[in-house]
């Protein structure tokens, strides 16, 4: 869990966060052109999503589920 003294605002850059583990799943989302580089996304569920031209370089997708995703 990340603890912060200040609220998260538009200036925070979450792409620089490293070593944080969290669970996430996507259902019927448009993830086209998204970048998930060098992330641990083991067992992430992508159900009924669109992921055209997304970048998953260096991503650990072990046991990820892509049911109905193109």
Tab-separated table of N, CA and C in Angstrom:
chain	number	residue	atom	x	y	z
A	1	UNK	N	0.830	-1.173	0.000
A	1	UNK	CA	0.000	0.000	0.000
A	1	UNK	C	0.885	1.250	0.000
A	2	UNK	N	0.527	2.198	-0.814
A	2	UNK	CA	1.259	3.455	-0.888
A	2	UNK	C	0.576	4.451	0.046
A	3	UNK	N	1.339	5.037	0.923
A	3	UNK	CA	0.792	6.042	1.822
A	3	UNK	C	1.363	7.392	1.443
A	4	UNK	N	0.501	8.384	1.414
A	4	UNK	CA	0.914	9.728	1.040
A	4	UNK	C	0.317	10.720	2.016
A	5	UNK	N	1.029	11.773	2.263
A	5	UNK	CA	0.514	12.836	3.114
A	5	UNK	C	-0.356	13.795	2.324
A	6	UNK	N	-0.097	13.911	1.029
A	6	UNK	CA	-0.847	14.827	0.186
A	6	UNK	C	-1.770	14.032	-0.725
A	7	UNK	N	-2.895	14.605	-1.115
A	7	UNK	CA	-3.770	13.905	-2.062
A	7	UNK	C	-3.090	13.762	-3.422
A	8	UNK	N	-3.470	12.740	-4.143
A	8	UNK	CA	-2.933	12.519	-5.482
A	8	UNK	C	-3.534	13.555	-6.422
A	9	UNK	N	-2.696	14.186	-7.216
A	9	UNK	CA	-3.172	15.214	-8.135
A	9	UNK	C	-2.697	14.964	-9.546
A	10	UNK	N	-2.983	15.897	-10.419
A	10	UNK	CA	-2.625	15.777	-11.832
A	10	UNK	C	-1.122	15.755	-12.061
A	11	UNK	N	-0.322	16.207	-11.113
A	11	UNK	CA	1.115	16.289	-11.302
A	11	UNK	C	1.839	14.979	-10.999
A	12	UNK	N	1.147	13.997	-10.392
A	12	UNK	CA	1.787	12.726	-10.066
A	12	UNK	C	2.041	11.913	-11.325
A	13	UNK	N	3.212	11.305	-11.398
A	13	UNK	CA	3.586	10.485	-12.536
A	13	UNK	C	3.701	9.038	-12.077
A	14	UNK	N	2.651	8.260	-12.262
A	14	UNK	CA	2.604	6.880	-11.796
A	14	UNK	C	3.490	5.960	-12.622
A	15	UNK	N	4.013	6.425	-13.763
A	15	UNK	CA	4.901	5.576	-14.562
A	15	UNK	C	6.242	5.376	-13.878
A	16	UNK	N	6.561	6.199	-12.884
A	16	UNK	CA	7.835	6.095	-12.184
A	16	UNK	C	7.759	5.239	-10.923
A	17	UNK	N	6.577	4.745	-10.587
A	17	UNK	CA	6.411	3.906	-9.403
A	17	UNK	C	6.977	2.520	-9.712
A	18	UNK	N	7.848	2.023	-8.855
A	18	UNK	CA	8.459	0.710	-9.036
A	18	UNK	C	8.297	-0.091	-7.747
A	19	UNK	N	8.221	-1.389	-7.874
A	19	UNK	CA	8.191	-2.265	-6.720
A	19	UNK	C	6.866	-2.303	-5.990
A	20	UNK	N	5.827	-1.748	-6.577
A	20	UNK	CA	4.509	-1.774	-5.963
A	20	UNK	C	3.709	-2.895	-6.616
A	21	UNK	N	3.093	-3.703	-5.801
A	21	UNK	CA	2.294	-4.807	-6.310
A	21	UNK	C	0.817	-4.477	-6.119
A	22	UNK	N	0.039	-4.670	-7.165
A	22	UNK	CA	-1.396	-4.461	-7.043
A	22	UNK	C	-2.102	-5.372	-8.023
A	23	UNK	N	-3.358	-5.662	-7.740
A	23	UNK	CA	-4.159	-6.506	-8.627
A	23	UNK	C	-5.114	-5.605	-9.410
A	24	UNK	N	-5.259	-5.921	-10.679
A	24	UNK	CA	-6.152	-5.130	-11.521
A	24	UNK	C	-6.763	-6.056	-12.561
A	25	UNK	N	-7.958	-5.720	-13.011
A	25	UNK	CA	-8.569	-6.445	-14.118
A	25	UNK	C	-9.295	-5.426	-14.989
A	26	UNK	N	-9.487	-5.798	-16.248
A	26	UNK	CA	-10.128	-4.911	-17.209
A	26	UNK	C	-11.299	-5.646	-17.845
A	27	UNK	N	-12.459	-5.008	-17.910
A	27	UNK	CA	-13.630	-5.608	-18.558
A	27	UNK	C	-14.233	-4.592	-19.519
A	28	UNK	N	-14.318	-4.997	-20.787
A	28	UNK	CA	-14.909	-4.182	-21.840
A	28	UNK	C	-14.296	-2.788	-21.913
A	29	UNK	N	-12.968	-2.732	-21.855
A	29	UNK	CA	-12.228	-1.468	-21.913
A	29	UNK	C	-11.534	-1.316	-23.258
A	30	UNK	N	-11.358	-0.085	-23.681
A	30	UNK	CA	-10.552	0.195	-24.857
A	30	UNK	C	-9.148	0.542	-24.365
A	31	UNK	N	-8.232	-0.396	-24.519
A	31	UNK	CA	-6.850	-0.219	-24.076
A	31	UNK	C	-5.910	0.020	-25.261
A	32	UNK	N	-6.478	0.342	-26.412
A	32	UNK	CA	-5.666	0.584	-27.599
A	32	UNK	C	-4.689	1.727	-27.350
A	33	UNK	N	-3.464	1.523	-27.794
A	33	UNK	CA	-2.379	2.506	-27.689
A	33	UNK	C	-1.894	2.716	-26.252
A	34	UNK	N	-2.309	1.864	-25.311
A	34	UNK	CA	-1.812	1.968	-23.927
A	34	UNK	C	-0.428	1.346	-23.811
A	35	UNK	N	0.345	1.820	-22.866
A	35	UNK	CA	1.679	1.296	-22.609
A	35	UNK	C	1.730	0.733	-21.196
A	36	UNK	N	2.122	-0.543	-21.106
A	36	UNK	CA	2.242	-1.214	-19.821
A	36	UNK	C	3.659	-1.739	-19.627
A	37	UNK	N	4.654	-1.123	-20.207
A	37	UNK	CA	6.027	-1.616	-20.217
A	37	UNK	C	6.616	-1.948	-18.860
A	38	UNK	N	7.321	-3.092	-18.815
A	38	UNK	CA	8.090	-3.524	-17.651
A	38	UNK	C	7.268	-3.621	-16.370
A	39	UNK	N	6.060	-4.105	-16.456
A	39	UNK	CA	5.192	-4.243	-15.284
A	39	UNK	C	4.966	-5.707	-14.948
A	40	UNK	N	4.641	-5.971	-13.704
A	40	UNK	CA	4.219	-7.296	-13.280
A	40	UNK	C	2.703	-7.320	-13.363
A	41	UNK	N	2.179	-7.970	-14.396
A	41	UNK	CA	0.734	-8.063	-14.585
A	41	UNK	C	0.298	-9.522	-14.586
A	42	UNK	N	0.980	-10.321	-13.753
A	42	UNK	CA	0.649	-11.742	-13.641
A	42	UNK	C	-0.809	-11.897	-13.225
A	43	UNK	N	-1.493	-12.820	-13.889
A	43	UNK	CA	-2.887	-13.182	-13.586
A	43	UNK	C	-3.875	-12.046	-13.823
A	44	UNK	N	-3.476	-11.007	-14.537
A	44	UNK	CA	-4.399	-9.923	-14.872
A	44	UNK	C	-5.445	-10.438	-15.842
A	45	UNK	N	-6.682	-10.016	-15.663
A	45	UNK	CA	-7.779	-10.435	-16.530
A	45	UNK	C	-8.135	-9.290	-17.469
A	46	UNK	N	-8.120	-9.602	-18.769
A	46	UNK	CA	-8.556	-8.682	-19.820
A	46	UNK	C	-9.760	-9.362	-20.462
A	47	UNK	N	-10.955	-8.961	-20.140
A	47	UNK	CA	-12.153	-9.639	-20.632
A	47	UNK	C	-12.951	-8.693	-21.524
A	48	UNK	N	-13.098	-9.082	-22.806
A	48	UNK	CA	-13.888	-8.309	-23.751
A	48	UNK	C	-13.301	-6.938	-24.067
A	49	UNK	N	-11.979	-6.831	-24.047
A	49	UNK	CA	-11.324	-5.532	-24.268
A	49	UNK	C	-10.814	-5.398	-25.706
A	50	UNK	N	-10.508	-4.188	-26.060
A	50	UNK	CA	-9.831	-3.879	-27.315
A	50	UNK	C	-8.441	-3.390	-26.938
A	51	UNK	N	-7.416	-4.024	-27.497
A	51	UNK	CA	-6.037	-3.670	-27.141
A	51	UNK	C	-5.179	-3.552	-28.400
A	52	UNK	N	-5.659	-2.808	-29.371
A	52	UNK	CA	-4.927	-2.638	-30.623
A	52	UNK	C	-3.718	-1.736	-30.423
A	53	UNK	N	-2.579	-2.174	-30.944
A	53	UNK	CA	-1.326	-1.432	-30.927
A	53	UNK	C	-0.872	-1.044	-29.516
A	54	UNK	N	-1.275	-1.819	-28.516
A	54	UNK	CA	-0.802	-1.593	-27.152
A	54	UNK	C	0.636	-2.064	-27.022
A	55	UNK	N	1.359	-1.522	-26.075
A	55	UNK	CA	2.748	-1.908	-25.858
A	55	UNK	C	2.842	-2.655	-24.533
A	56	UNK	N	3.301	-3.914	-24.627
A	56	UNK	CA	3.450	-4.767	-23.462
A	56	UNK	C	4.901	-5.249	-23.344
A	57	UNK	N	5.852	-4.438	-23.751
A	57	UNK	CA	7.270	-4.814	-23.736
A	57	UNK	C	7.752	-5.028	-22.306
A	58	UNK	N	8.318	-6.191	-22.043
A	58	UNK	CA	8.869	-6.500	-20.738
A	58	UNK	C	7.843	-6.795	-19.667
A	59	UNK	N	6.579	-6.935	-20.038
A	59	UNK	CA	5.506	-7.182	-19.068
A	59	UNK	C	5.402	-8.674	-18.776
A	60	UNK	N	5.292	-9.030	-17.507
A	60	UNK	CA	5.083	-10.421	-17.119
A	60	UNK	C	3.584	-10.685	-17.138
A	61	UNK	N	3.132	-11.423	-18.155
A	61	UNK	CA	1.717	-11.755	-18.316
A	61	UNK	C	1.454	-13.228	-18.013
A	62	UNK	N	2.289	-13.825	-17.161
A	62	UNK	CA	2.100	-15.210	-16.782
A	62	UNK	C	0.702	-15.404	-16.199
A	63	UNK	N	-0.014	-16.373	-16.735
A	63	UNK	CA	-1.366	-16.731	-16.312
A	63	UNK	C	-2.393	-15.608	-16.509
A	64	UNK	N	-2.072	-14.602	-17.344
A	64	UNK	CA	-3.054	-13.559	-17.664
A	64	UNK	C	-4.139	-14.179	-18.529
A	65	UNK	N	-5.323	-13.596	-18.468
A	65	UNK	CA	-6.492	-14.091	-19.205
A	65	UNK	C	-6.933	-13.010	-20.180
A	66	UNK	N	-7.091	-13.401	-21.464
A	66	UNK	CA	-7.486	-12.449	-22.507
A	66	UNK	C	-8.792	-12.883	-23.178
A	67	UNK	N	-9.762	-13.333	-22.429
A	67	UNK	CA	-11.021	-13.831	-22.969
A	67	UNK	C	-11.760	-12.735	-23.738
A	68	UNK	N	-12.040	-12.994	-25.011
A	68	UNK	CA	-12.801	-12.061	-25.834
A	68	UNK	C	-12.091	-10.751	-26.119
A	69	UNK	N	-10.784	-10.707	-25.936
A	69	UNK	CA	-10.019	-9.476	-26.174
A	69	UNK	C	-9.318	-9.559	-27.522
A	70	UNK	N	-9.373	-8.463	-28.275
A	70	UNK	CA	-8.669	-8.423	-29.564
A	70	UNK	C	-7.662	-7.299	-29.576
